Tab-separated table of C-alpha atoms in Angstrom:
chain	number	residue	atom	x	y	z
A	97	MET	CA	82.938	62.083	-13.359
A	98	VAL	CA	80.982	65.555	-15.162
A	99	ALA	CA	81.536	65.467	-18.877
A	100	VAL	CA	82.065	69.308	-18.990
A	101	ASP	CA	82.610	72.105	-16.776
A	102	LEU	CA	80.302	73.942	-17.295
A	103	PRO	CA	80.616	77.162	-14.719
A	104	VAL	CA	78.128	77.458	-12.294
A	105	ARG	CA	77.323	80.825	-10.963
A	106	ARG	CA	75.990	81.687	-7.683
A	107	SER	CA	72.598	82.336	-8.735
A	108	HIS	CA	72.425	79.298	-10.655
A	109	HIS	CA	72.476	77.229	-6.707
A	110	ALA	CA	69.776	80.173	-5.871
A	111	LEU	CA	67.498	79.408	-8.384
A	112	ASN	CA	67.931	75.780	-8.407
A	113	ALA	CA	66.880	76.034	-4.407
A	114	LEU	CA	63.959	78.685	-5.136
A	115	GLY	CA	62.220	76.003	-7.173
A	116	SER	CA	63.063	73.491	-4.139
A	117	VAL	CA	61.549	75.547	-2.876
A	118	LEU	CA	58.069	76.246	-5.204
A	119	VAL	CA	57.448	73.002	-6.634
A	120	PRO	CA	55.871	71.670	-3.744
A	121	LEU	CA	54.404	74.675	-2.978
A	122	SER	CA	52.644	74.375	-6.697
A	123	SER	CA	51.315	71.413	-5.239
A	124	LEU	CA	49.872	73.674	-1.723
A	125	LEU	CA	48.945	75.822	-3.496
A	126	VAL	CA	46.173	74.745	-6.402
A	127	ALA	CA	45.273	72.548	-3.485
A	128	PRO	CA	42.503	75.200	-2.488
A	129	LEU	CA	41.239	74.443	-6.663
A	130	LEU	CA	41.371	70.617	-6.281
A	131	THR	CA	39.803	70.290	-2.863
A	132	ARG	CA	36.851	72.872	-3.957
A	133	ALA	CA	36.782	71.150	-7.441
A	134	LEU	CA	36.657	67.148	-6.627
A	135	GLY	CA	35.476	66.785	-2.972
A	136	PRO	CA	36.435	64.806	-0.347
A	137	ALA	CA	35.730	61.494	-2.883
A	138	GLY	CA	37.859	63.119	-5.629
A	139	GLN	CA	40.061	64.061	-3.603
A	140	GLY	CA	41.006	60.566	-2.499
A	141	ASP	CA	41.012	59.455	-5.874
A	142	PHE	CA	43.493	61.975	-7.146
A	143	SER	CA	46.031	61.391	-4.350
A	144	THR	CA	46.154	57.658	-5.129
A	145	SER	CA	46.540	58.224	-9.147
A	146	GLN	CA	48.803	60.304	-7.868
A	147	SER	CA	50.802	58.042	-5.821
A	148	ILE	CA	51.046	55.500	-8.088
A	149	ILE	CA	52.620	57.568	-10.851
A	150	VAL	CA	55.324	58.345	-8.585
A	151	VAL	CA	56.096	55.513	-7.093
A	152	ALA	CA	56.278	53.289	-10.414
A	153	ALA	CA	58.149	56.316	-11.200
A	154	SER	CA	60.395	56.440	-8.821
A	155	ILE	CA	61.333	52.435	-7.712
A	156	LEU	CA	63.875	52.808	-10.631
A	157	GLY	CA	63.788	55.707	-11.833
A	158	LEU	CA	65.253	57.142	-8.349
A	159	GLY	CA	68.313	54.534	-8.410
A	160	THR	CA	68.515	55.117	-11.999
A	161	SER	CA	68.951	58.286	-12.192
A	162	ASP	CA	70.973	59.077	-9.050
A	163	SER	CA	73.583	56.142	-10.934
A	164	LEU	CA	73.862	58.615	-14.052
A	165	ALA	CA	74.606	61.922	-11.997
A	166	VAL	CA	77.902	60.854	-10.517
A	167	TYR	CA	79.233	58.282	-12.822
A	168	GLY	CA	77.350	58.933	-16.261
A	169	ASN	CA	79.892	58.060	-18.238
A	170	TYR	CA	81.030	54.552	-16.944
A	171	TRP	CA	76.788	53.678	-17.056
A	172	LEU	CA	76.778	54.966	-20.346
A	173	ARG	CA	79.469	52.771	-22.031
A	174	ARG	CA	78.286	49.717	-19.845
A	175	PHE	CA	74.812	49.856	-20.426
A	176	ARG	CA	74.097	51.926	-23.595
A	177	PHE	CA	70.655	53.615	-23.237
A	178	GLY	CA	68.971	49.901	-22.556
A	179	ALA	CA	68.994	50.172	-18.948
A	180	TRP	CA	67.281	53.499	-18.757
A	181	MET	CA	64.745	51.815	-21.165
A	182	VAL	CA	64.400	49.168	-18.843
A	183	VAL	CA	63.504	51.528	-16.123
A	184	LEU	CA	60.795	53.523	-18.282
A	185	ALA	CA	59.373	49.871	-19.474
A	186	VAL	CA	58.896	48.680	-16.008
A	187	ALA	CA	57.304	52.081	-14.803
A	188	PHE	CA	54.661	51.792	-17.413
A	189	LEU	CA	53.946	48.598	-16.927
A	190	LEU	CA	53.616	49.199	-13.039
A	191	ALA	CA	50.968	52.066	-12.794
A	192	ALA	CA	49.031	50.762	-16.194
A	193	VAL	CA	48.809	47.290	-13.816
A	194	ALA	CA	48.618	49.054	-10.717
A	195	GLY	CA	45.916	51.223	-11.674
A	196	PHE	CA	43.544	48.472	-13.833
A	197	ILE	CA	43.888	46.964	-10.348
A	198	PHE	CA	42.372	49.514	-8.700
A	199	VAL	CA	40.301	50.361	-11.561
A	200	ARG	CA	38.592	46.408	-11.622
A	201	ALA	CA	37.747	47.084	-7.649
A	202	GLY	CA	35.734	50.229	-8.637
A	203	TYR	CA	37.923	53.249	-6.985
A	204	LEU	CA	39.222	54.133	-9.838
A	205	HIS	CA	37.208	55.708	-13.254
A	206	PRO	CA	37.940	53.256	-15.912
A	207	ASP	CA	39.738	55.626	-18.300
A	208	SER	CA	42.168	55.857	-15.195
A	209	SER	CA	44.808	53.326	-16.111
A	210	MET	CA	46.672	54.391	-19.585
A	211	LEU	CA	46.576	57.359	-18.194
A	212	LEU	CA	48.291	56.433	-15.195
A	213	GLY	CA	51.060	54.876	-16.896
A	214	LEU	CA	51.850	57.614	-19.395
A	215	GLY	CA	52.508	59.355	-16.133
A	216	ALA	CA	54.857	56.713	-14.347
A	217	LEU	CA	56.303	56.893	-17.710
A	218	THR	CA	57.127	61.052	-17.722
A	219	PHE	CA	58.159	60.900	-14.914
A	220	ALA	CA	60.765	58.381	-14.970
A	221	ALA	CA	61.803	59.469	-17.910
A	222	ALA	CA	62.045	63.245	-16.213
A	223	LEU	CA	64.368	61.973	-13.483
A	224	VAL	CA	66.860	59.342	-15.989
A	225	GLN	CA	67.199	63.504	-17.785
A	226	ARG	CA	67.218	64.963	-14.227
A	227	GLY	CA	70.284	62.965	-13.476
A	228	ASP	CA	71.763	63.508	-17.221
A	229	ALA	CA	71.630	66.810	-16.505
A	230	LEU	CA	73.191	66.512	-13.157
A	231	ASN	CA	76.273	64.176	-14.696
A	232	ARG	CA	76.955	67.310	-17.369
A	233	ASN	CA	76.676	69.782	-14.506
A	234	MET	CA	73.479	71.330	-15.882
A	235	ILE	CA	72.777	73.463	-12.924
A	236	LEU	CA	70.529	76.461	-14.610
A	237	ALA	CA	68.884	73.880	-16.993
A	238	ILE	CA	67.762	71.483	-13.549
A	239	SER	CA	66.813	75.394	-11.901
A	240	VAL	CA	64.853	76.177	-14.635
A	241	GLU	CA	63.036	72.703	-15.409
A	242	LYS	CA	61.308	73.295	-12.295
A	243	TRP	CA	60.049	76.711	-12.803
A	244	ILE	CA	58.803	75.307	-15.718
A	245	THR	CA	56.736	72.616	-13.916
A	246	ALA	CA	55.862	74.166	-11.153
A	247	VAL	CA	54.922	77.216	-12.609
A	248	SER	CA	53.052	75.122	-15.901
A	249	ARG	CA	50.493	73.306	-12.561
A	250	LEU	CA	49.463	75.950	-11.249
A	251	CYS	CA	48.881	77.946	-14.708
A	252	LEU	CA	47.269	74.644	-15.967
A	253	THR	CA	45.001	73.632	-12.914
A	254	ALA	CA	43.874	77.068	-12.485
A	255	GLY	CA	42.697	76.718	-16.034
A	256	PHE	CA	41.140	73.253	-15.586
A	257	PHE	CA	39.024	75.068	-12.872
A	258	ALA	CA	38.350	78.524	-14.533
A	259	SER	CA	36.925	76.553	-17.380
A	260	GLY	CA	34.970	73.589	-14.927
A	261	PHE	CA	36.902	70.735	-16.095
A	262	LEU	CA	38.607	70.058	-13.334
A	263	ASN	CA	38.317	66.468	-12.655
A	264	PRO	CA	40.167	63.649	-11.377
A	265	GLN	CA	41.772	62.894	-14.728
A	266	THR	CA	42.015	65.990	-15.265
A	267	ALA	CA	43.470	66.804	-12.341
A	268	VAL	CA	45.983	63.529	-13.180
A	269	LEU	CA	46.886	66.116	-16.711
A	270	THR	CA	47.716	68.569	-14.413
A	271	LEU	CA	50.632	66.726	-13.021
A	272	VAL	CA	51.502	64.799	-15.826
A	273	VAL	CA	51.520	67.686	-18.667
A	274	PRO	CA	53.814	69.859	-16.864
A	275	GLN	CA	56.614	67.369	-16.031
A	276	ALA	CA	56.695	66.642	-19.496
A	277	LEU	CA	57.094	69.981	-20.167
A	278	GLY	CA	59.996	70.371	-17.969
A	279	TYR	CA	61.432	67.354	-19.514
A	280	LEU	CA	61.430	68.285	-22.822
A	281	TYR	CA	62.974	71.336	-21.830
A	282	LEU	CA	65.843	69.261	-20.578
A	283	VAL	CA	66.186	67.456	-22.850
A	284	PHE	CA	66.490	70.144	-25.957
A	285	ALA	CA	69.084	71.256	-23.952
A	286	SER	CA	70.891	69.135	-23.117
A	287	PHE	CA	71.659	68.744	-27.005
A	288	ARG	CA	74.338	72.046	-26.425
A	289	VAL	CA	76.547	70.093	-23.976
A	290	PRO	CA	78.867	67.479	-25.679
A	291	ARG	CA	80.209	64.776	-23.277
A	292	VAL	CA	83.656	63.759	-23.008
A	293	VAL	CA	84.858	60.598	-25.311
A	294	GLY	CA	87.399	59.149	-23.461
A	295	ILE	CA	86.728	57.547	-20.227
A	296	PRO	CA	88.626	55.229	-17.843
A	297	THR	CA	88.661	51.729	-18.495
A	298	THR	CA	85.428	49.336	-16.538
A	299	ARG	CA	88.610	47.660	-14.675
A	300	VAL	CA	89.612	51.470	-13.673
A	301	MET	CA	86.310	52.546	-12.894
A	302	ARG	CA	85.774	49.325	-10.507
A	303	LYS	CA	88.901	50.360	-8.557
A	304	VAL	CA	88.267	53.847	-7.688
A	305	THR	CA	83.536	54.098	-7.391
A	306	LEU	CA	83.471	51.032	-5.177
A	307	ARG	CA	83.269	52.162	-1.854
A	308	PRO	CA	81.931	55.373	-3.311
A	309	LEU	CA	78.744	53.214	-5.142
A	310	ARG	CA	78.293	51.053	-2.406
A	311	THR	CA	77.500	54.484	-0.640
A	312	LEU	CA	75.613	55.769	-3.768
A	313	ASN	CA	73.518	52.926	-3.197
A	314	TRP	CA	72.129	53.531	0.401
A	315	ALA	CA	71.702	56.920	-0.789
A	316	VAL	CA	69.217	55.699	-3.113
A	317	LEU	CA	67.665	53.423	-0.976
A	318	GLY	CA	67.422	56.259	1.567
A	319	GLY	CA	66.018	57.921	-0.901
A	320	LEU	CA	63.902	55.939	-2.589
A	321	GLY	CA	62.828	54.873	1.499
A	322	GLY	CA	61.169	58.416	1.670
A	323	VAL	CA	59.233	58.558	-1.869
A	324	LEU	CA	57.438	55.324	-0.302
A	325	LEU	CA	57.040	56.963	3.493
A	326	VAL	CA	55.250	59.930	1.442
A	327	ASN	CA	53.261	58.576	-0.920
A	328	LEU	CA	52.572	55.122	-0.978
A	329	ASP	CA	49.980	55.908	1.959
A	330	PRO	CA	47.494	56.649	-0.157
A	331	ILE	CA	48.213	53.171	-2.261
A	332	VAL	CA	47.504	51.068	0.951
A	333	LEU	CA	44.995	53.159	2.050
A	334	ARG	CA	42.357	53.841	-0.971
A	335	PRO	CA	41.032	50.058	-0.935
A	336	LEU	CA	40.859	50.242	3.720
A	337	ILE	CA	39.616	53.772	4.500
A	338	GLY	CA	37.899	54.865	1.120
A	339	ALA	CA	37.788	57.990	-1.201
A	340	GLU	CA	36.374	60.552	1.500
A	341	GLN	CA	38.571	59.050	4.147
A	342	LEU	CA	41.997	59.025	2.373
A	343	GLY	CA	40.363	62.971	1.049
A	344	TYR	CA	40.752	64.379	4.296
A	345	TYR	CA	43.800	62.406	5.099
A	346	ALA	CA	44.997	64.259	1.927
A	347	ILE	CA	44.738	67.452	3.745
A	348	GLY	CA	46.764	66.751	7.176
A	349	MET	CA	49.475	65.286	4.089
A	350	LEU	CA	49.414	68.806	2.868
A	351	VAL	CA	50.071	70.426	6.409
A	352	ALA	CA	52.668	67.527	7.423
A	353	GLU	CA	54.538	68.980	4.581
A	354	LEU	CA	54.297	72.535	5.311
A	355	PHE	CA	57.145	71.556	7.743
A	356	THR	CA	59.250	69.949	5.116
A	357	VAL	CA	59.192	73.324	3.146
A	358	ALA	CA	60.192	75.222	6.252
A	359	ALA	CA	63.293	73.064	7.255
A	360	LYS	CA	64.306	72.939	3.640
A	361	PRO	CA	66.253	76.103	4.375
A	362	PHE	CA	68.000	74.205	7.261
A	363	ARG	CA	68.917	71.595	5.200
A	364	ASP	CA	70.835	73.266	2.547
A	365	ALA	CA	72.434	74.830	5.300
A	366	ALA	CA	73.488	71.938	6.502
A	367	MET	CA	74.132	70.374	3.183
A	368	ALA	CA	76.058	73.211	1.437
A	369	GLY	CA	79.389	73.794	1.279
A	370	GLY	CA	82.320	71.572	-0.899
A	371	HIS	CA	84.037	70.925	2.726
A	372	GLY	CA	80.742	71.376	4.791
A	373	LEU	CA	80.345	70.886	8.709
A	374	ARG	CA	81.980	66.858	8.925
A	375	LYS	CA	81.323	66.207	12.803
A	376	ALA	CA	78.198	65.256	13.862
A	377	GLY	CA	78.210	67.819	17.252
A	378	GLU	CA	79.172	70.557	14.494
A	379	PHE	CA	75.587	70.260	13.662
A	380	THR	CA	73.744	71.103	16.987
A	381	GLY	CA	73.402	74.658	16.292
A	382	VAL	CA	71.274	74.217	12.958
A	383	ILE	CA	68.837	71.322	14.578
A	384	LYS	CA	68.336	73.225	17.428
A	385	TRP	CA	66.551	76.422	15.599
A	386	CYS	CA	64.937	73.817	13.016
A	387	ALA	CA	63.165	72.405	15.873
A	388	LEU	CA	61.820	75.882	17.582
A	389	VAL	CA	61.035	76.587	14.038
A	390	MET	CA	58.628	72.843	14.033
A	391	THR	CA	57.419	74.183	17.339
A	392	VAL	CA	56.178	76.893	16.602
A	393	GLY	CA	55.141	75.803	13.138
A	394	VAL	CA	53.080	73.102	15.744
A	395	VAL	CA	51.071	76.085	18.273
A	396	VAL	CA	50.666	77.639	15.080
A	397	CYS	CA	48.576	74.947	13.197
A	398	ALA	CA	46.856	74.279	16.266
A	399	GLY	CA	44.988	77.489	16.890
A	400	SER	CA	44.035	77.685	13.370
A	401	LEU	CA	43.874	74.929	11.734
A	402	TRP	CA	39.735	74.211	12.807
A	403	ALA	CA	39.045	77.722	10.502
A	404	VAL	CA	41.398	77.750	8.468
A	405	ILE	CA	41.318	74.466	7.012
A	406	PRO	CA	36.664	74.642	6.294
A	407	LEU	CA	38.146	78.223	4.682
A	408	VAL	CA	40.859	77.169	2.458
A	409	PHE	CA	39.163	73.577	1.434
A	410	GLY	CA	35.737	74.358	1.902
A	411	GLU	CA	33.341	73.458	4.436
A	412	GLU	CA	33.371	69.672	2.704
A	413	PHE	CA	36.585	69.506	4.219
A	414	ARG	CA	35.840	69.811	8.176
A	415	GLY	CA	36.085	66.512	9.171
A	416	ALA	CA	39.779	66.571	7.825
A	417	VAL	CA	40.373	68.840	11.281
A	418	LEU	CA	41.489	66.450	13.368
A	419	PRO	CA	43.863	64.048	10.950
A	420	ALA	CA	45.043	67.455	10.060
A	421	LEU	CA	45.674	68.696	13.915
A	422	ILE	CA	47.574	64.968	14.692
A	423	LEU	CA	49.654	65.002	11.238
A	424	ALA	CA	50.908	68.537	12.529
A	425	LEU	CA	52.821	66.199	15.409
A	426	GLY	CA	54.190	64.340	13.001
A	427	GLY	CA	55.418	67.018	10.559
A	428	TRP	CA	57.259	68.252	13.209
A	429	ALA	CA	59.020	65.105	13.350
A	430	LYS	CA	58.866	65.107	9.298
A	431	GLY	CA	60.243	68.460	9.124
A	432	LEU	CA	63.519	67.461	11.806
A	433	GLY	CA	63.875	64.008	9.854
A	434	PHE	CA	64.059	65.938	6.408
A	435	LEU	CA	66.906	68.372	7.714
A	436	VAL	CA	68.526	64.743	10.342
A	437	ASN	CA	68.351	62.411	7.125
A	438	GLY	CA	70.345	64.484	4.865
A	439	ILE	CA	72.725	65.539	7.909
A	440	LEU	CA	73.117	61.926	7.627
A	441	VAL	CA	74.473	61.737	4.416
A	442	LYS	CA	76.503	64.588	4.234
A	443	THR	CA	78.491	62.966	7.237
A	444	GLY	CA	79.189	59.437	5.468
A	445	HIS	CA	76.574	57.464	7.187
A	446	ALA	CA	73.681	57.309	4.259
A	447	ARG	CA	72.888	53.292	5.407
A	448	MET	CA	71.719	55.382	8.152
A	449	ARG	CA	69.644	57.507	6.503
A	450	ALA	CA	68.568	54.596	5.108
A	451	TYR	CA	67.375	51.904	7.687
A	452	ALA	CA	65.558	55.052	8.794
A	453	THR	CA	63.313	55.537	5.982
A	454	LEU	CA	62.661	51.976	5.658
A	455	THR	CA	61.846	51.013	8.533
A	456	ALA	CA	59.117	53.965	8.648
A	457	VAL	CA	57.759	53.230	6.067
A	458	VAL	CA	57.122	48.874	7.607
A	459	PHE	CA	56.226	51.188	10.155
A	460	SER	CA	53.516	52.863	8.454
A	461	VAL	CA	51.861	50.269	6.369
A	462	GLY	CA	51.357	48.478	9.305
A	463	GLY	CA	49.849	51.147	11.208
A	464	MET	CA	47.518	52.137	8.977
A	465	VAL	CA	46.057	48.640	8.126
A	466	VAL	CA	45.681	47.909	11.956
A	467	LEU	CA	43.905	51.815	12.815
A	468	SER	CA	42.114	51.243	9.446
A	469	PRO	CA	39.063	51.130	11.565
A	470	PHE	CA	39.445	54.606	12.794
A	471	GLY	CA	39.217	56.827	9.595
A	472	ALA	CA	41.812	59.217	8.824
A	473	VAL	CA	41.944	60.032	12.309
A	474	GLY	CA	43.351	56.323	12.466
A	475	ALA	CA	45.956	56.889	9.165
A	476	ALA	CA	47.238	59.868	10.451
A	477	ILE	CA	47.834	58.302	14.224
A	478	ALA	CA	49.784	55.534	12.306
A	479	GLY	CA	51.562	58.919	10.003
A	480	SER	CA	52.490	60.810	12.475
A	481	ILE	CA	54.912	57.292	14.726
A	482	ALA	CA	55.809	56.846	10.923
A	483	TYR	CA	57.501	59.915	10.648
A	484	LEU	CA	58.940	59.636	14.482
A	485	VAL	CA	60.553	56.643	13.951
A	486	MET	CA	61.866	57.926	11.079
A	487	LEU	CA	63.783	61.445	12.677
A	488	MET	CA	64.769	59.150	16.231
A	489	PRO	CA	67.336	56.700	14.800
A	490	GLY	CA	68.947	59.571	12.866
A	491	VAL	CA	69.157	61.604	15.976
A	492	ILE	CA	70.550	59.151	18.915
A	493	PHE	CA	73.357	58.042	16.270
A	494	LEU	CA	74.248	61.783	15.646
A	495	ARG	CA	74.261	62.170	19.766
A	496	ALA	CA	76.015	59.275	20.278
A	497	LYS	CA	78.419	60.816	17.520
A	498	LYS	CA	78.632	63.974	19.210
A	499	SER	CA	79.631	62.067	22.402
A	500	LYS	CA	82.493	60.206	20.817
A	501	LEU	CA	83.939	62.583	19.157
A	502	GLY	CA	83.687	65.033	22.321
A	503	GLY	CA	81.343	67.329	20.530
A	504	GLY	CA	82.532	68.127	17.667
A	505	ARG	CA	85.628	69.822	18.836
A	506	LYS	CA	89.526	69.091	17.364
């Protein structure tokens, strides 16, 4: 249910797509500044702080954002603003308590707890506001918000680095402040888009939306699984392998993220169109081309990471080379999994995607506990196995659907 039928141009979607790529790229671009200023141990502490913020904000915020995007007026009528306040309060408490525990254990700076709580509050508020903006069809505003967040993070990090003030605490500010700016922009932009007053009754909405709502719930669970798969690792690993080894592992995660960025154009191609490609067999070409690009990426990483990592991130991070090589292999599965999971949602099989991502989280956490004596290398092996676990159910499922439908041909 869209509040107002705002005109959306192709240029708006293009800006939004570029912004979606720029946000992860901004993390990759600021990484050399962070590593040279913080060192391996400081990078490990920063990764832990970032993970606490994102996980705490996403646990309820992701589902709330998607629900608000699809059923905005209905949910606002049923829950008013109480549900959103609960989301913000839970995000703040989860991050603050987690920060307090890590501080008491000596894993984070003593002043981190409140900062992490405020960071989670900001990220959760941005998620909720983004859902409201989607419900109002504000694609242009969402694209501008992404550009504001990414560019301001680049500028703020570069400013702290040049002035010599970049440390694990100010590094967290380079996450929170840009997100706060993007959130404030969306709030002000939403003032210009009124809501439709008349909405269906609760009884009518239940009849119409029961099945879509169940599909949405599975899509939210699958998305949450993806968030946890990437962001839960530092929280688990920090007590197990220490800050320095976690810093090495964080560089490997940046390498794996490159594969997700490379897979995004293929995912967008598969997801495009109101009707688009529906039969499983019709996605074969997109998957094959994506697999080829992922394979080329692995070959490039194998031949260059031994020289690129010390050059880009500093000689202190030479110990990150082997974990990064292992996670390049995991990145192959991660990028393909990003595409395949999008296809599962596109074809109406969000439940399978949820099973795949949540199962991968279990393998990731369990594997990292078992392999923690091997430090960053063991964590990289566990992470790569988890990405493969995330990929395989979707591939097997789509192949079975293709065979059942005769290769997707009528």
